[in-house]
mmCIF file of C-alpha atoms in Angstrom:
data_model
loop_
_atom_site.group_PDB
_atom_site.id
_atom_site.type_symbol
_atom_site.label_atom_id
_atom_site.label_comp_id
_atom_site.label_asym_id
_atom_site.label_seq_id
_atom_site.Cartn_x
_atom_site.Cartn_y
_atom_site.Cartn_z
ATOM 1 C CA GLY A 1 9.879 12.670 5.604
ATOM 2 C CA ILE A 2 11.348 9.209 5.532
ATOM 3 C CA GLN A 3 12.897 8.070 2.245
ATOM 4 C CA VAL A 4 12.597 4.535 0.900
ATOM 5 C CA GLU A 5 14.804 3.212 -1.876
ATOM 6 C CA GLN A 6 14.365 -0.171 -3.496
ATOM 7 C CA SER A 7 16.788 -2.030 -5.703
ATOM 8 C CA PRO A 8 17.002 -3.262 -8.314
ATOM 9 C CA PRO A 9 14.204 -1.405 -10.132
ATOM 10 C CA ASP A 10 13.799 -4.279 -12.598
ATOM 11 C CA LEU A 11 14.724 -7.945 -12.456
ATOM 12 C CA ILE A 12 14.274 -10.676 -15.030
ATOM 13 C CA LEU A 13 14.697 -14.304 -13.971
ATOM 14 C CA GLN A 14 14.298 -17.766 -15.375
ATOM 15 C CA GLU A 15 11.913 -20.014 -13.515
ATOM 16 C CA GLY A 16 13.713 -21.776 -10.680
ATOM 17 C CA ALA A 17 16.223 -19.009 -10.008
ATOM 18 C CA ASN A 18 16.690 -17.254 -6.672
ATOM 19 C CA SER A 19 16.675 -13.516 -6.081
ATOM 20 C CA THR A 20 17.234 -10.883 -3.415
ATOM 21 C CA LEU A 21 15.396 -7.573 -3.327
ATOM 22 C CA ARG A 22 16.669 -4.740 -1.168
ATOM 23 C CA CYS A 23 14.951 -1.880 0.653
ATOM 24 C CA ASN A 24 16.908 0.956 2.250
ATOM 25 C CA PHE A 25 15.242 3.526 4.471
ATOM 26 C CA SER A 26 16.498 6.818 5.801
ATOM 27 C CA ASP A 27 15.282 6.801 9.410
ATOM 28 C CA SER A 28 14.163 4.507 12.194
ATOM 29 C CA VAL A 29 10.888 2.713 11.516
ATOM 30 C CA ASN A 30 8.056 1.288 13.586
ATOM 31 C CA ASN A 31 6.532 -0.720 10.783
ATOM 32 C CA LEU A 32 7.969 -2.295 7.652
ATOM 33 C CA GLN A 33 5.910 -4.331 5.266
ATOM 34 C CA TRP A 34 6.639 -6.095 1.983
ATOM 35 C CA PHE A 35 3.865 -6.313 -0.610
ATOM 36 C CA HIS A 36 3.455 -8.040 -3.930
ATOM 37 C CA GLN A 37 1.290 -6.256 -6.477
ATOM 38 C CA ASN A 38 0.021 -8.827 -8.934
ATOM 39 C CA PRO A 39 -0.876 -8.137 -12.575
ATOM 40 C CA TRP A 40 -4.476 -7.472 -11.532
ATOM 41 C CA GLY A 41 -3.341 -4.658 -9.260
ATOM 42 C CA GLN A 42 -3.994 -6.359 -5.931
ATOM 43 C CA LEU A 43 -1.570 -5.533 -3.127
ATOM 44 C CA ILE A 44 -0.822 -8.726 -1.269
ATOM 45 C CA ASN A 45 0.766 -8.618 2.157
ATOM 46 C CA LEU A 46 3.914 -10.714 2.248
ATOM 47 C CA PHE A 47 5.556 -9.783 5.525
ATOM 48 C CA TYR A 48 5.187 -7.420 8.458
ATOM 49 C CA ILE A 49 8.800 -7.223 9.565
ATOM 50 C CA PRO A 50 10.049 -4.115 11.423
ATOM 51 C CA SER A 51 12.992 -6.219 12.612
ATOM 52 C CA GLY A 52 14.304 -9.765 12.502
ATOM 53 C CA THR A 53 13.746 -12.587 10.047
ATOM 54 C CA LYS A 54 10.606 -14.338 8.857
ATOM 55 C CA GLN A 55 9.930 -17.102 6.378
ATOM 56 C CA ASN A 56 6.829 -18.108 4.485
ATOM 57 C CA GLY A 57 7.338 -20.952 2.051
ATOM 58 C CA ARG A 58 9.734 -19.926 -0.709
ATOM 59 C CA LEU A 59 9.827 -16.349 0.553
ATOM 60 C CA SER A 60 11.766 -14.959 3.463
ATOM 61 C CA ALA A 61 12.600 -11.482 4.703
ATOM 62 C CA THR A 62 15.163 -9.936 6.989
ATOM 63 C CA THR A 63 15.163 -6.427 8.433
ATOM 64 C CA VAL A 64 18.254 -4.991 10.101
ATOM 65 C CA ALA A 65 16.702 -1.939 11.714
ATOM 66 C CA THR A 66 19.969 -0.600 13.124
ATOM 67 C CA GLU A 67 21.456 -0.503 9.621
ATOM 68 C CA ARG A 68 18.205 0.683 7.996
ATOM 69 C CA TYR A 69 17.635 -1.972 5.388
ATOM 70 C CA SER A 70 15.447 -4.949 4.647
ATOM 71 C CA LEU A 71 15.899 -7.827 2.227
ATOM 72 C CA LEU A 72 13.309 -10.014 0.554
ATOM 73 C CA TYR A 73 14.492 -13.403 -0.675
ATOM 74 C CA ILE A 74 12.612 -15.367 -3.303
ATOM 75 C CA SER A 75 13.809 -18.897 -3.880
ATOM 76 C CA SER A 76 12.941 -21.279 -6.734
ATOM 77 C CA SER A 77 10.988 -18.514 -8.467
ATOM 78 C CA GLN A 78 7.812 -19.312 -10.390
ATOM 79 C CA THR A 79 6.037 -17.380 -13.142
ATOM 80 C CA THR A 80 3.315 -16.514 -10.640
ATOM 81 C CA ASP A 81 5.917 -14.549 -8.659
ATOM 82 C CA SER A 82 5.964 -11.944 -11.426
ATOM 83 C CA GLY A 83 4.735 -8.501 -10.492
ATOM 84 C CA VAL A 84 5.924 -5.517 -8.508
ATOM 85 C CA TYR A 85 7.350 -5.897 -5.025
ATOM 86 C CA PHE A 86 6.964 -2.931 -2.728
ATOM 87 C CA CYS A 87 8.638 -2.137 0.545
ATOM 88 C CA ALA A 88 6.673 0.260 2.763
ATOM 89 C CA VAL A 89 7.734 1.799 6.042
ATOM 90 C CA GLU A 90 6.110 3.741 8.831
ATOM 91 C CA GLY A 91 8.443 6.201 10.474
ATOM 92 C CA GLY A 92 8.685 7.108 14.127
ATOM 93 C CA GLY A 93 6.727 9.732 15.999
ATOM 94 C CA SER A 94 3.013 10.213 15.538
ATOM 95 C CA ASN A 95 2.973 9.759 11.765
ATOM 96 C CA TYR A 96 1.294 6.441 11.089
ATOM 97 C CA LYS A 97 1.246 6.476 7.311
ATOM 98 C CA LEU A 98 3.097 3.960 5.172
ATOM 99 C CA THR A 99 5.678 5.436 2.820
ATOM 100 C CA PHE A 100 6.226 3.209 -0.198
ATOM 101 C CA GLY A 101 9.320 2.686 -2.269
ATOM 102 C CA LYS A 102 9.045 2.752 -6.046
ATOM 103 C CA GLY A 103 9.086 -1.018 -6.198
ATOM 104 C CA THR A 104 11.000 -3.760 -7.983
ATOM 105 C CA LEU A 105 9.397 -5.099 -11.159
ATOM 106 C CA LEU A 106 10.067 -8.838 -11.252
ATOM 107 C CA THR A 107 9.526 -10.862 -14.397
ATOM 108 C CA VAL A 108 9.911 -14.631 -14.168
ATOM 109 C CA ASN A 109 10.121 -16.339 -17.535
ATOM 110 C CA PRO A 110 9.209 -20.016 -18.051
ATOM 111 C CA ASP B 1 -8.714 -12.184 0.759
ATOM 112 C CA SER B 2 -7.537 -9.344 3.022
ATOM 113 C CA GLY B 3 -10.962 -8.795 4.561
ATOM 114 C CA VAL B 4 -11.016 -5.157 3.411
ATOM 115 C CA THR B 5 -13.833 -4.484 0.965
ATOM 116 C CA GLN B 6 -13.794 -1.647 -1.511
ATOM 117 C CA THR B 7 -16.599 -0.625 -3.839
ATOM 118 C CA PRO B 8 -16.930 -0.055 -6.678
ATOM 119 C CA LYS B 9 -14.060 -1.945 -8.337
ATOM 120 C CA HIS B 10 -14.135 0.249 -11.408
ATOM 121 C CA LEU B 11 -15.498 3.726 -11.976
ATOM 122 C CA ILE B 12 -15.568 5.670 -15.219
ATOM 123 C CA THR B 13 -16.711 9.265 -15.175
ATOM 124 C CA ALA B 14 -16.084 12.639 -16.762
ATOM 125 C CA THR B 15 -14.129 15.721 -15.787
ATOM 126 C CA GLY B 16 -15.908 17.992 -13.352
ATOM 127 C CA GLN B 17 -17.930 15.196 -11.794
ATOM 128 C CA ARG B 18 -18.004 13.956 -8.192
ATOM 129 C CA VAL B 19 -17.612 10.352 -7.027
ATOM 130 C CA THR B 20 -17.663 8.482 -3.732
ATOM 131 C CA LEU B 21 -15.464 5.485 -3.008
ATOM 132 C CA ARG B 22 -16.440 3.165 -0.194
ATOM 133 C CA CYS B 23 -14.364 1.017 2.127
ATOM 134 C CA SER B 24 -15.312 -1.520 4.782
ATOM 135 C CA PRO B 25 -12.371 -2.404 7.033
ATOM 136 C CA ARG B 26 -11.543 -5.839 8.403
ATOM 137 C CA SER B 27 -13.642 -6.853 11.372
ATOM 138 C CA GLY B 28 -12.046 -5.421 14.511
ATOM 139 C CA ASP B 29 -9.854 -2.879 12.739
ATOM 140 C CA LEU B 30 -10.297 0.695 13.957
ATOM 141 C CA SER B 31 -7.884 2.465 11.605
ATOM 142 C CA VAL B 32 -8.642 3.165 7.960
ATOM 143 C CA TYR B 33 -6.167 4.598 5.490
ATOM 144 C CA TRP B 34 -6.604 5.838 1.909
ATOM 145 C CA TYR B 35 -3.829 5.667 -0.699
ATOM 146 C CA GLN B 36 -3.619 6.742 -4.322
ATOM 147 C CA GLN B 37 -1.543 4.888 -6.898
ATOM 148 C CA SER B 38 -0.743 6.640 -10.154
ATOM 149 C CA LEU B 39 1.915 6.018 -12.773
ATOM 150 C CA ASP B 40 3.758 9.259 -12.126
ATOM 151 C CA GLN B 41 3.415 9.534 -8.318
ATOM 152 C CA GLY B 42 3.517 5.899 -7.276
ATOM 153 C CA LEU B 43 1.704 4.862 -4.099
ATOM 154 C CA GLN B 44 0.927 7.878 -1.921
ATOM 155 C CA PHE B 45 -0.810 8.199 1.418
ATOM 156 C CA LEU B 46 -3.874 10.422 1.424
ATOM 157 C CA ILE B 47 -5.523 10.311 4.846
ATOM 158 C CA GLN B 48 -6.013 8.178 7.963
ATOM 159 C CA TYR B 49 -8.939 7.787 10.351
ATOM 160 C CA TYR B 50 -8.950 6.073 13.707
ATOM 161 C CA ASN B 51 -12.274 5.179 15.327
ATOM 162 C CA GLY B 52 -14.095 7.955 13.501
ATOM 163 C CA GLU B 53 -11.529 10.708 13.917
ATOM 164 C CA GLU B 54 -9.024 12.026 11.401
ATOM 165 C CA ARG B 55 -5.497 11.194 12.583
ATOM 166 C CA ALA B 56 -3.133 12.035 9.767
ATOM 167 C CA LYS B 57 -3.202 13.786 6.425
ATOM 168 C CA GLY B 58 -0.910 13.257 3.503
ATOM 169 C CA ASN B 59 -0.929 14.535 -0.045
ATOM 170 C CA ILE B 60 -4.693 14.915 -0.232
ATOM 171 C CA LEU B 61 -6.068 17.616 -2.501
ATOM 172 C CA GLU B 62 -8.626 20.110 -1.205
ATOM 173 C CA ARG B 63 -11.093 18.713 -3.767
ATOM 174 C CA PHE B 64 -10.915 15.392 -1.921
ATOM 175 C CA SER B 65 -12.494 14.652 1.443
ATOM 176 C CA ALA B 66 -13.072 11.585 3.538
ATOM 177 C CA GLN B 67 -14.871 10.438 6.633
ATOM 178 C CA GLN B 68 -15.200 7.381 8.833
ATOM 179 C CA PHE B 69 -18.651 6.515 10.080
ATOM 180 C CA PRO B 70 -19.715 5.060 13.470
ATOM 181 C CA ASP B 71 -19.826 1.555 11.956
ATOM 182 C CA LEU B 72 -16.167 2.187 10.944
ATOM 183 C CA HIS B 73 -16.692 2.092 7.206
ATOM 184 C CA SER B 74 -15.112 4.975 5.345
ATOM 185 C CA GLU B 75 -15.857 6.986 2.248
ATOM 186 C CA LEU B 76 -13.516 9.009 0.068
ATOM 187 C CA ASN B 77 -15.201 11.792 -1.879
ATOM 188 C CA LEU B 78 -13.525 13.176 -4.971
ATOM 189 C CA SER B 79 -15.023 16.284 -6.567
ATOM 190 C CA SER B 80 -14.363 18.530 -9.567
ATOM 191 C CA LEU B 81 -12.552 15.606 -11.103
ATOM 192 C CA GLU B 82 -9.652 16.210 -13.440
ATOM 193 C CA LEU B 83 -7.933 13.899 -15.904
ATOM 194 C CA GLY B 84 -4.990 13.641 -13.525
ATOM 195 C CA ASP B 85 -7.185 12.098 -10.840
ATOM 196 C CA SER B 86 -7.312 8.882 -12.832
ATOM 197 C CA ALA B 87 -5.647 6.349 -10.548
ATOM 198 C CA LEU B 88 -6.068 3.261 -8.432
ATOM 199 C CA TYR B 89 -7.386 4.182 -4.989
ATOM 200 C CA PHE B 90 -6.670 1.785 -2.157
ATOM 201 C CA CYS B 91 -8.159 1.544 1.272
ATOM 202 C CA ALA B 92 -6.250 -0.207 4.034
ATOM 203 C CA SER B 93 -7.112 -1.010 7.618
ATOM 204 C CA SER B 94 -5.282 -1.993 10.774
ATOM 205 C CA VAL B 95 -6.152 -2.756 14.366
ATOM 206 C CA GLY B 96 -4.420 0.408 15.492
ATOM 207 C CA TRP B 97 -1.290 2.286 14.670
ATOM 208 C CA ARG B 98 2.070 0.591 14.228
ATOM 209 C CA GLN B 99 0.295 -2.556 13.160
ATOM 210 C CA PRO B 100 0.227 -4.334 9.811
ATOM 211 C CA GLN B 101 -1.972 -2.598 7.270
ATOM 212 C CA HIS B 102 -4.186 -4.792 5.113
ATOM 213 C CA PHE B 103 -5.200 -3.484 1.705
ATOM 214 C CA GLY B 104 -8.410 -3.836 -0.245
ATOM 215 C CA ASP B 105 -8.419 -4.631 -3.949
ATOM 216 C CA GLY B 106 -8.727 -0.967 -4.868
ATOM 217 C CA THR B 107 -11.065 1.143 -6.956
ATOM 218 C CA ARG B 108 -9.807 1.934 -10.427
ATOM 219 C CA LEU B 109 -11.007 5.434 -11.349
ATOM 220 C CA SER B 110 -10.878 6.545 -14.960
ATOM 221 C CA ILE B 111 -11.674 10.128 -15.907
ATOM 222 C CA LEU B 112 -12.641 10.682 -19.528
#
């Protein structure tokens, strides 16, 4: 099946700093989503981005499908950004499941 | 609020027991997915239903079963529970395939 690798596994920032999270995948994808799992365990949709670039406030994402990677940018980080960020992909063919990476644990200190 | 409703939020039970987790998808969504999140396995796909029919199976144990009803809500049944079944179980829904999946808040299952 498709492989998803996220880096870095852990990231510690001071409030106000910027960061870039990376997601590499091993095959072509029909669906790529970024999620934030907050300390209460909720999985929050950030972006649906199988290709191209999107922005939502301080967050933006870019997927370069031909090179099999996606980037999530967080600018001016806040303590509420802390949590685990997951990249999840749906491969080609008739397999519609999302395969998740192991996530990046982000800690933003005040 | 994703619009996907999962009940119960927490469930504590004993080994050998059987439980049922319930999921109501977002209005208009025909696909329902179940995922399991555990510390050692991460987030793993279990099973998908589309408009009442099973469409894809993942790493779902034989002790687990699921169904999607005519009103599109879904239930995940876990039987002969073992300590290792303790996990966070998520339901997600989408309009169809190759569409964004929206996740419920999960059911946290603890086996004592």
